[in-house]
């Protein structure tokens, strides 16, 4: 996987449509309440406005970047004309949702089906009619939880479509919410139990309020970790890594790595699902995480 290629392609491919959009909004009708603009580089949706925001704070942050063509915007309607989602069963009860061709950061979302309800873990910007129908066929969504701001995207849109499902975010990431909404429930502390078997764990690191989701009893009884991009699965799928910024290659310090390992320590997990296609540790996932942390600490010491 080459994430940088994903990002470059997505930005260039949408340029034509974006220019047209910007022109068409130049002279709005007075009654025009605008549209909810999406940042092309990170997929974040902003509240409805006639004109797009002056900038995307998520992309201006040192953990992301503004694309080579400057800040670009699109809308959900435009995106759904050129892209579609693919839903794949990764293991019994865990379905990945990925947008094709790649858009923005090109992460996957996951629908985790449990006996206590379905949880949408992480999010993708595109939510079209076909996706809504497929998710409904899988039982809908009763709660949403997202690892960190790079994947917040259109979370409010998803919540509204699925009966105002609560969106659980860690309060240390509050400043990075670009589209405030009553469905967002900030939690504080180290751990939040969503259901008897699903737990949000605040690990910090990549973002102060970074969270992962632990499923203690998957269909085969083993623990499963839904990690977002931290730990991030390495190319050989025998190691993971941890970064303050992936696109800008900024590492984390010793205290942050030790904090992540300590937060995960009480939980057992045999498998780990990462944010990007193919990032699946099928066995010994916890052991892989701890030996990868040791390798990382040796490299930065
Ligand atoms: Zn952005
Ligand atoms: Zn990230």
PDB file of N, CA and C in Angstrom, residues 69-151:
ATOM      1  N   UNK A  69      -2.617  21.334  -4.983  1.00  0.00           N
ATOM      2  CA  UNK A  69      -3.415  22.312  -5.731  1.00  0.00           C
ATOM      3  C   UNK A  69      -4.138  23.293  -4.808  1.00  0.00           C
ATOM      4  N   UNK A  70      -3.712  23.336  -3.547  1.00  0.00           N
ATOM      5  CA  UNK A  70      -4.383  24.212  -2.594  1.00  0.00           C
ATOM      6  C   UNK A  70      -5.654  23.565  -2.062  1.00  0.00           C
ATOM      7  N   UNK A  71      -6.333  24.270  -1.191  1.00  0.00           N
ATOM      8  CA  UNK A  71      -7.551  23.748  -0.570  1.00  0.00           C
ATOM      9  C   UNK A  71      -8.638  23.511  -1.615  1.00  0.00           C
ATOM     10  N   UNK A  72      -9.189  22.310  -1.647  1.00  0.00           N
ATOM     11  CA  UNK A  72     -10.248  21.949  -2.591  1.00  0.00           C
ATOM     12  C   UNK A  72     -11.471  21.465  -1.817  1.00  0.00           C
ATOM     13  N   UNK A  73     -12.633  21.716  -2.388  1.00  0.00           N
ATOM     14  CA  UNK A  73     -13.877  21.311  -1.727  1.00  0.00           C
ATOM     15  C   UNK A  73     -14.762  20.534  -2.682  1.00  0.00           C
ATOM     16  N   UNK A  74     -15.580  19.655  -2.137  1.00  0.00           N
ATOM     17  CA  UNK A  74     -16.622  19.001  -2.912  1.00  0.00           C
ATOM     18  C   UNK A  74     -17.854  18.868  -2.022  1.00  0.00           C
ATOM     19  N   UNK A  75     -18.854  18.146  -2.514  1.00  0.00           N
ATOM     20  CA  UNK A  75     -20.064  17.904  -1.704  1.00  0.00           C
ATOM     21  C   UNK A  75     -20.396  16.412  -1.778  1.00  0.00           C
ATOM     22  N   UNK A  76     -21.238  15.986  -0.883  1.00  0.00           N
ATOM     23  CA  UNK A  76     -21.650  14.581  -0.867  1.00  0.00           C
ATOM     24  C   UNK A  76     -22.341  14.205  -2.186  1.00  0.00           C
ATOM     25  N   UNK A  77     -23.153  15.108  -2.724  1.00  0.00           N
ATOM     26  CA  UNK A  77     -23.831  14.829  -4.000  1.00  0.00           C
ATOM     27  C   UNK A  77     -22.823  14.607  -5.118  1.00  0.00           C
ATOM     28  N   UNK A  78     -21.835  15.487  -5.211  1.00  0.00           N
ATOM     29  CA  UNK A  78     -20.821  15.347  -6.261  1.00  0.00           C
ATOM     30  C   UNK A  78     -20.024  14.059  -6.068  1.00  0.00           C
ATOM     31  N   UNK A  79     -19.648  13.788  -4.834  1.00  0.00           N
ATOM     32  CA  UNK A  79     -18.839  12.603  -4.541  1.00  0.00           C
ATOM     33  C   UNK A  79     -19.576  11.325  -4.939  1.00  0.00           C
ATOM     34  N   UNK A  80     -20.898  11.314  -4.705  1.00  0.00           N
ATOM     35  CA  UNK A  80     -21.643  10.084  -4.994  1.00  0.00           C
ATOM     36  C   UNK A  80     -21.839   9.858  -6.498  1.00  0.00           C
ATOM     37  N   UNK A  81     -21.537  10.870  -7.328  1.00  0.00           N
ATOM     38  CA  UNK A  81     -21.623  10.669  -8.786  1.00  0.00           C
ATOM     39  C   UNK A  81     -20.411   9.910  -9.319  1.00  0.00           C
ATOM     40  N   UNK A  82     -19.296   9.994  -8.610  1.00  0.00           N
ATOM     41  CA  UNK A  82     -18.041   9.432  -9.136  1.00  0.00           C
ATOM     42  C   UNK A  82     -17.481   8.288  -8.289  1.00  0.00           C
ATOM     43  N   UNK A  83     -18.033   8.094  -7.108  1.00  0.00           N
ATOM     44  CA  UNK A  83     -17.478   7.092  -6.185  1.00  0.00           C
ATOM     45  C   UNK A  83     -18.579   6.182  -5.666  1.00  0.00           C
ATOM     46  N   UNK A  84     -18.170   5.003  -5.182  1.00  0.00           N
ATOM     47  CA  UNK A  84     -19.118   4.118  -4.511  1.00  0.00           C
ATOM     48  C   UNK A  84     -18.399   3.378  -3.394  1.00  0.00           C
ATOM     49  N   UNK A  85     -19.172   2.839  -2.474  1.00  0.00           N
ATOM     50  CA  UNK A  85     -18.596   2.099  -1.357  1.00  0.00           C
ATOM     51  C   UNK A  85     -18.653   0.603  -1.613  1.00  0.00           C
ATOM     52  N   UNK A  86     -17.613  -0.059  -1.150  1.00  0.00           N
ATOM     53  CA  UNK A  86     -17.580  -1.515  -1.203  1.00  0.00           C
ATOM     54  C   UNK A  86     -17.626  -2.026   0.234  1.00  0.00           C
ATOM     55  N   UNK A  87     -18.556  -2.926   0.507  1.00  0.00           N
ATOM     56  CA  UNK A  87     -18.699  -3.486   1.859  1.00  0.00           C
ATOM     57  C   UNK A  87     -18.238  -4.934   1.835  1.00  0.00           C
ATOM     58  N   UNK A  88     -17.302  -5.280   2.714  1.00  0.00           N
ATOM     59  CA  UNK A  88     -16.662  -6.604   2.690  1.00  0.00           C
ATOM     60  C   UNK A  88     -16.706  -7.214   4.089  1.00  0.00           C
ATOM     61  N   UNK A  89     -17.074  -8.472   4.184  1.00  0.00           N
ATOM     62  CA  UNK A  89     -17.035  -9.141   5.493  1.00  0.00           C
ATOM     63  C   UNK A  89     -15.596  -9.582   5.753  1.00  0.00           C
ATOM     64  N   UNK A  90     -14.955  -8.953   6.752  1.00  0.00           N
ATOM     65  CA  UNK A  90     -13.538  -9.219   7.032  1.00  0.00           C
ATOM     66  C   UNK A  90     -13.369 -10.450   7.930  1.00  0.00           C
ATOM     67  N   UNK A  91     -14.311 -10.641   8.819  1.00  0.00           N
ATOM     68  CA  UNK A  91     -14.400 -11.837   9.665  1.00  0.00           C
ATOM     69  C   UNK A  91     -15.854 -11.867  10.117  1.00  0.00           C
ATOM     70  N   UNK A  92     -16.335 -13.003  10.640  1.00  0.00           N
ATOM     71  CA  UNK A  92     -17.755 -13.035  11.026  1.00  0.00           C
ATOM     72  C   UNK A  92     -18.125 -11.866  11.943  1.00  0.00           C
ATOM     73  N   UNK A  93     -19.087 -11.060  11.508  1.00  0.00           N
ATOM     74  CA  UNK A  93     -19.561  -9.938  12.324  1.00  0.00           C
ATOM     75  C   UNK A  93     -18.812  -8.633  12.117  1.00  0.00           C
ATOM     76  N   UNK A  94     -17.767  -8.615  11.311  1.00  0.00           N
ATOM     77  CA  UNK A  94     -17.002  -7.376  11.077  1.00  0.00           C
ATOM     78  C   UNK A  94     -16.994  -7.073   9.573  1.00  0.00           C
ATOM     79  N   UNK A  95     -17.654  -5.978   9.202  1.00  0.00           N
ATOM     80  CA  UNK A  95     -17.769  -5.590   7.791  1.00  0.00           C
ATOM     81  C   UNK A  95     -17.017  -4.280   7.557  1.00  0.00           C
ATOM     82  N   UNK A  96     -16.102  -4.273   6.587  1.00  0.00           N
ATOM     83  CA  UNK A  96     -15.395  -3.032   6.261  1.00  0.00           C
ATOM     84  C   UNK A  96     -16.177  -2.275   5.184  1.00  0.00           C
ATOM     85  N   UNK A  97     -16.067  -0.962   5.223  1.00  0.00           N
ATOM     86  CA  UNK A  97     -16.731  -0.083   4.238  1.00  0.00           C
ATOM     87  C   UNK A  97     -15.630   0.795   3.648  1.00  0.00           C
ATOM     88  N   UNK A  98     -15.405   0.668   2.349  1.00  0.00           N
ATOM     89  CA  UNK A  98     -14.309   1.401   1.710  1.00  0.00           C
ATOM     90  C   UNK A  98     -14.800   2.053   0.419  1.00  0.00           C
ATOM     91  N   UNK A  99     -14.366   3.283   0.188  1.00  0.00           N
ATOM     92  CA  UNK A  99     -14.819   4.047  -0.983  1.00  0.00           C
ATOM     93  C   UNK A  99     -13.891   3.815  -2.174  1.00  0.00           C
ATOM     94  N   UNK A 100     -14.504   3.531  -3.335  1.00  0.00           N
ATOM     95  CA  UNK A 100     -13.749   3.317  -4.586  1.00  0.00           C
ATOM     96  C   UNK A 100     -14.195   4.325  -5.649  1.00  0.00           C
ATOM     97  N   UNK A 101     -13.313   4.900  -6.499  1.00  0.00           N
ATOM     98  CA  UNK A 101     -11.876   4.911  -6.249  1.00  0.00           C
ATOM     99  C   UNK A 101     -11.567   5.633  -4.933  1.00  0.00           C
ATOM    100  N   UNK A 102     -10.306   5.543  -4.506  1.00  0.00           N
ATOM    101  CA  UNK A 102      -9.943   6.121  -3.213  1.00  0.00           C
ATOM    102  C   UNK A 102     -10.324   7.592  -3.130  1.00  0.00           C
ATOM    103  N   UNK A 103     -10.810   7.992  -1.963  1.00  0.00           N
ATOM    104  CA  UNK A 103     -11.148   9.402  -1.735  1.00  0.00           C
ATOM    105  C   UNK A 103     -10.503   9.866  -0.438  1.00  0.00           C
ATOM    106  N   UNK A 104      -9.948  11.083  -0.460  1.00  0.00           N
ATOM    107  CA  UNK A 104      -9.335  11.716   0.727  1.00  0.00           C
ATOM    108  C   UNK A 104      -8.284  10.777   1.328  1.00  0.00           C
ATOM    109  N   UNK A 105      -8.404  10.458   2.621  1.00  0.00           N
ATOM    110  CA  UNK A 105      -7.360   9.655   3.275  1.00  0.00           C
ATOM    111  C   UNK A 105      -7.512   8.166   2.910  1.00  0.00           C
ATOM    112  N   UNK A 106      -8.657   7.807   2.393  1.00  0.00           N
ATOM    113  CA  UNK A 106      -8.959   6.444   1.892  1.00  0.00           C
ATOM    114  C   UNK A 106      -8.994   5.368   2.978  1.00  0.00           C
ATOM    115  N   UNK A 107      -9.338   5.778   4.183  1.00  0.00           N
ATOM    116  CA  UNK A 107      -9.491   4.796   5.255  1.00  0.00           C
ATOM    117  C   UNK A 107     -10.766   3.980   5.066  1.00  0.00           C
ATOM    118  N   UNK A 108     -10.880   2.938   5.880  1.00  0.00           N
ATOM    119  CA  UNK A 108     -12.108   2.155   5.905  1.00  0.00           C
ATOM    120  C   UNK A 108     -12.890   2.464   7.185  1.00  0.00           C
ATOM    121  N   UNK A 109     -14.201   2.325   7.110  1.00  0.00           N
ATOM    122  CA  UNK A 109     -15.040   2.276   8.306  1.00  0.00           C
ATOM    123  C   UNK A 109     -15.380   0.801   8.519  1.00  0.00           C
ATOM    124  N   UNK A 110     -15.881   0.465   9.706  1.00  0.00           N
ATOM    125  CA  UNK A 110     -16.265  -0.922   9.990  1.00  0.00           C
ATOM    126  C   UNK A 110     -17.627  -0.953  10.662  1.00  0.00           C
ATOM    127  N   UNK A 111     -18.451  -1.877  10.234  1.00  0.00           N
ATOM    128  CA  UNK A 111     -19.692  -2.157  10.960  1.00  0.00           C
ATOM    129  C   UNK A 111     -19.456  -3.429  11.778  1.00  0.00           C
ATOM    130  N   UNK A 112     -19.560  -3.299  13.103  1.00  0.00           N
ATOM    131  CA  UNK A 112     -19.363  -4.454  13.984  1.00  0.00           C
ATOM    132  C   UNK A 112     -20.736  -4.892  14.475  1.00  0.00           C
ATOM    133  N   UNK A 113     -21.113  -6.122  14.114  1.00  0.00           N
ATOM    134  CA  UNK A 113     -22.438  -6.647  14.471  1.00  0.00           C
ATOM    135  C   UNK A 113     -22.334  -7.469  15.752  1.00  0.00           C
ATOM    136  N   UNK A 114     -22.990  -6.970  16.809  1.00  0.00           N
ATOM    137  CA  UNK A 114     -22.983  -7.740  18.059  1.00  0.00           C
ATOM    138  C   UNK A 114     -24.428  -7.992  18.480  1.00  0.00           C
ATOM    139  N   UNK A 115     -24.598  -8.872  19.463  1.00  0.00           N
ATOM    140  CA  UNK A 115     -25.963  -9.176  19.919  1.00  0.00           C
ATOM    141  C   UNK A 115     -26.584  -7.972  20.630  1.00  0.00           C
ATOM    142  N   UNK A 116     -25.747  -7.031  21.072  1.00  0.00           N
ATOM    143  CA  UNK A 116     -26.282  -5.821  21.741  1.00  0.00           C
ATOM    144  C   UNK A 116     -26.472  -4.660  20.770  1.00  0.00           C
ATOM    145  N   UNK A 117     -26.289  -4.895  19.490  1.00  0.00           N
ATOM    146  CA  UNK A 117     -26.478  -3.825  18.510  1.00  0.00           C
ATOM    147  C   UNK A 117     -25.258  -3.664  17.628  1.00  0.00           C
ATOM    148  N   UNK A 118     -25.451  -2.924  16.530  1.00  0.00           N
ATOM    149  CA  UNK A 118     -24.372  -2.710  15.562  1.00  0.00           C
ATOM    150  C   UNK A 118     -23.683  -1.383  15.836  1.00  0.00           C
ATOM    151  N   UNK A 119     -22.357  -1.400  15.803  1.00  0.00           N
ATOM    152  CA  UNK A 119     -21.590  -0.177  16.011  1.00  0.00           C
ATOM    153  C   UNK A 119     -20.813   0.148  14.733  1.00  0.00           C
ATOM    154  N   UNK A 120     -20.917   1.400  14.318  1.00  0.00           N
ATOM    155  CA  UNK A 120     -20.067   1.873  13.218  1.00  0.00           C
ATOM    156  C   UNK A 120     -18.769   2.376  13.841  1.00  0.00           C
ATOM    157  N   UNK A 121     -17.677   1.709  13.487  1.00  0.00           N
ATOM    158  CA  UNK A 121     -16.363   2.118  13.986  1.00  0.00           C
ATOM    159  C   UNK A 121     -15.646   2.897  12.873  1.00  0.00           C
ATOM    160  N   UNK A 122     -15.155   4.073  13.201  1.00  0.00           N
ATOM    161  CA  UNK A 122     -14.583   4.985  12.206  1.00  0.00           C
ATOM    162  C   UNK A 122     -15.623   5.324  11.142  1.00  0.00           C
ATOM    163  N   UNK A 123     -15.235   6.121  10.173  1.00  0.00           N
ATOM    164  CA  UNK A 123     -16.245   6.634   9.245  1.00  0.00           C
ATOM    165  C   UNK A 123     -15.589   6.945   7.907  1.00  0.00           C
ATOM    166  N   UNK A 124     -16.360   6.897   6.836  1.00  0.00           N
ATOM    167  CA  UNK A 124     -15.915   7.369   5.517  1.00  0.00           C
ATOM    168  C   UNK A 124     -16.869   8.472   5.075  1.00  0.00           C
ATOM    169  N   UNK A 125     -16.375   9.357   4.206  1.00  0.00           N
ATOM    170  CA  UNK A 125     -17.181  10.517   3.819  1.00  0.00           C
ATOM    171  C   UNK A 125     -18.416  10.118   3.017  1.00  0.00           C
ATOM    172  N   UNK A 126     -18.263   9.139   2.113  1.00  0.00           N
ATOM    173  CA  UNK A 126     -19.369   8.827   1.208  1.00  0.00           C
ATOM    174  C   UNK A 126     -20.462   8.019   1.902  1.00  0.00           C
ATOM    175  N   UNK A 127     -21.670   8.555   1.858  1.00  0.00           N
ATOM    176  CA  UNK A 127     -22.848   7.816   2.326  1.00  0.00           C
ATOM    177  C   UNK A 127     -23.912   7.991   1.257  1.00  0.00           C
ATOM    178  N   UNK A 128     -24.038   6.981   0.371  1.00  0.00           N
ATOM    179  CA  UNK A 128     -25.006   7.077  -0.723  1.00  0.00           C
ATOM    180  C   UNK A 128     -26.177   6.117  -0.474  1.00  0.00           C
ATOM    181  N   UNK A 129     -27.147   6.128  -1.389  1.00  0.00           N
ATOM    182  CA  UNK A 129     -28.368   5.336  -1.178  1.00  0.00           C
ATOM    183  C   UNK A 129     -28.063   3.845  -1.105  1.00  0.00           C
ATOM    184  N   UNK A 130     -27.139   3.393  -1.941  1.00  0.00           N
ATOM    185  CA  UNK A 130     -26.790   1.966  -1.954  1.00  0.00           C
ATOM    186  C   UNK A 130     -26.166   1.558  -0.610  1.00  0.00           C
ATOM    187  N   UNK A 131     -25.305   2.423  -0.088  1.00  0.00           N
ATOM    188  CA  UNK A 131     -24.677   2.117   1.210  1.00  0.00           C
ATOM    189  C   UNK A 131     -25.725   2.078   2.316  1.00  0.00           C
ATOM    190  N   UNK A 132     -26.621   3.067   2.299  1.00  0.00           N
ATOM    191  CA  UNK A 132     -27.686   3.086   3.325  1.00  0.00           C
ATOM    192  C   UNK A 132     -28.482   1.782   3.294  1.00  0.00           C
ATOM    193  N   UNK A 133     -28.841   1.330   2.080  1.00  0.00           N
ATOM    194  CA  UNK A 133     -29.649   0.111   1.953  1.00  0.00           C
ATOM    195  C   UNK A 133     -28.874  -1.108   2.456  1.00  0.00           C
ATOM    196  N   UNK A 134     -27.593  -1.173   2.118  1.00  0.00           N
ATOM    197  CA  UNK A 134     -26.801  -2.342   2.544  1.00  0.00           C
ATOM    198  C   UNK A 134     -26.607  -2.361   4.058  1.00  0.00           C
ATOM    199  N   UNK A 135     -26.373  -1.176   4.637  1.00  0.00           N
ATOM    200  CA  UNK A 135     -26.198  -1.124   6.101  1.00  0.00           C
ATOM    201  C   UNK A 135     -27.520  -1.489   6.794  1.00  0.00           C
ATOM    202  N   UNK A 136     -28.632  -1.041   6.215  1.00  0.00           N
ATOM    203  CA  UNK A 136     -29.934  -1.402   6.812  1.00  0.00           C
ATOM    204  C   UNK A 136     -30.155  -2.909   6.745  1.00  0.00           C
ATOM    205  N   UNK A 137     -29.751  -3.498   5.621  1.00  0.00           N
ATOM    206  CA  UNK A 137     -29.892  -4.947   5.465  1.00  0.00           C
ATOM    207  C   UNK A 137     -29.070  -5.690   6.525  1.00  0.00           C
ATOM    208  N   UNK A 138     -27.942  -5.067   6.935  1.00  0.00           N
ATOM    209  CA  UNK A 138     -27.086  -5.676   7.962  1.00  0.00           C
ATOM    210  C   UNK A 138     -27.568  -5.350   9.377  1.00  0.00           C
ATOM    211  N   UNK A 139     -28.694  -4.625   9.488  1.00  0.00           N
ATOM    212  CA  UNK A 139     -29.266  -4.369  10.814  1.00  0.00           C
ATOM    213  C   UNK A 139     -29.136  -2.938  11.296  1.00  0.00           C
ATOM    214  N   UNK A 140     -28.615  -2.036  10.450  1.00  0.00           N
ATOM    215  CA  UNK A 140     -28.534  -0.619  10.826  1.00  0.00           C
ATOM    216  C   UNK A 140     -27.382  -0.336  11.782  1.00  0.00           C
ATOM    217  N   UNK A 141     -27.456   0.842  12.398  1.00  0.00           N
ATOM    218  CA  UNK A 141     -26.371   1.309  13.282  1.00  0.00           C
ATOM    219  C   UNK A 141     -27.009   1.818  14.572  1.00  0.00           C
ATOM    220  N   UNK A 142     -26.576   1.296  15.728  1.00  0.00           N
ATOM    221  CA  UNK A 142     -27.132   1.825  16.987  1.00  0.00           C
ATOM    222  C   UNK A 142     -26.173   2.771  17.693  1.00  0.00           C
ATOM    223  N   UNK A 143     -24.882   2.746  17.343  1.00  0.00           N
ATOM    224  CA  UNK A 143     -23.923   3.699  17.918  1.00  0.00           C
ATOM    225  C   UNK A 143     -22.750   3.857  16.960  1.00  0.00           C
ATOM    226  N   UNK A 144     -22.091   5.014  17.077  1.00  0.00           N
ATOM    227  CA  UNK A 144     -20.932   5.323  16.227  1.00  0.00           C
ATOM    228  C   UNK A 144     -19.783   5.699  17.164  1.00  0.00           C
ATOM    229  N   UNK A 145     -18.571   5.225  16.846  1.00  0.00           N
ATOM    230  CA  UNK A 145     -17.377   5.640  17.598  1.00  0.00           C
ATOM    231  C   UNK A 145     -16.245   5.794  16.584  1.00  0.00           C
ATOM    232  N   UNK A 146     -15.446   6.859  16.738  1.00  0.00           N
ATOM    233  CA  UNK A 146     -14.430   7.165  15.720  1.00  0.00           C
ATOM    234  C   UNK A 146     -13.094   7.420  16.414  1.00  0.00           C
ATOM    235  N   UNK A 147     -12.053   6.798  15.873  1.00  0.00           N
ATOM    236  CA  UNK A 147     -10.743   6.818  16.532  1.00  0.00           C
ATOM    237  C   UNK A 147     -10.215   8.233  16.737  1.00  0.00           C
ATOM    238  N   UNK A 148     -10.280   9.073  15.693  1.00  0.00           N
ATOM    239  CA  UNK A 148      -9.624  10.394  15.772  1.00  0.00           C
ATOM    240  C   UNK A 148     -10.106  11.286  14.633  1.00  0.00           C
ATOM    241  N   UNK A 149      -9.791  12.587  14.670  1.00  0.00           N
ATOM    242  CA  UNK A 149     -10.404  13.554  13.747  1.00  0.00           C
ATOM    243  C   UNK A 149     -10.174  13.301  12.258  1.00  0.00           C
ATOM    244  N   UNK A 150      -9.093  12.616  11.888  1.00  0.00           N
ATOM    245  CA  UNK A 150      -8.871  12.361  10.455  1.00  0.00           C
ATOM    246  C   UNK A 150      -9.992  11.533   9.843  1.00  0.00           C
ATOM    247  N   UNK A 151     -10.726  10.824  10.690  1.00  0.00           N
ATOM    248  CA  UNK A 151     -11.793   9.960  10.174  1.00  0.00           C
ATOM    249  C   UNK A 151     -13.193  10.448  10.585  1.00  0.00           C
TER     250      UNK A 151
END
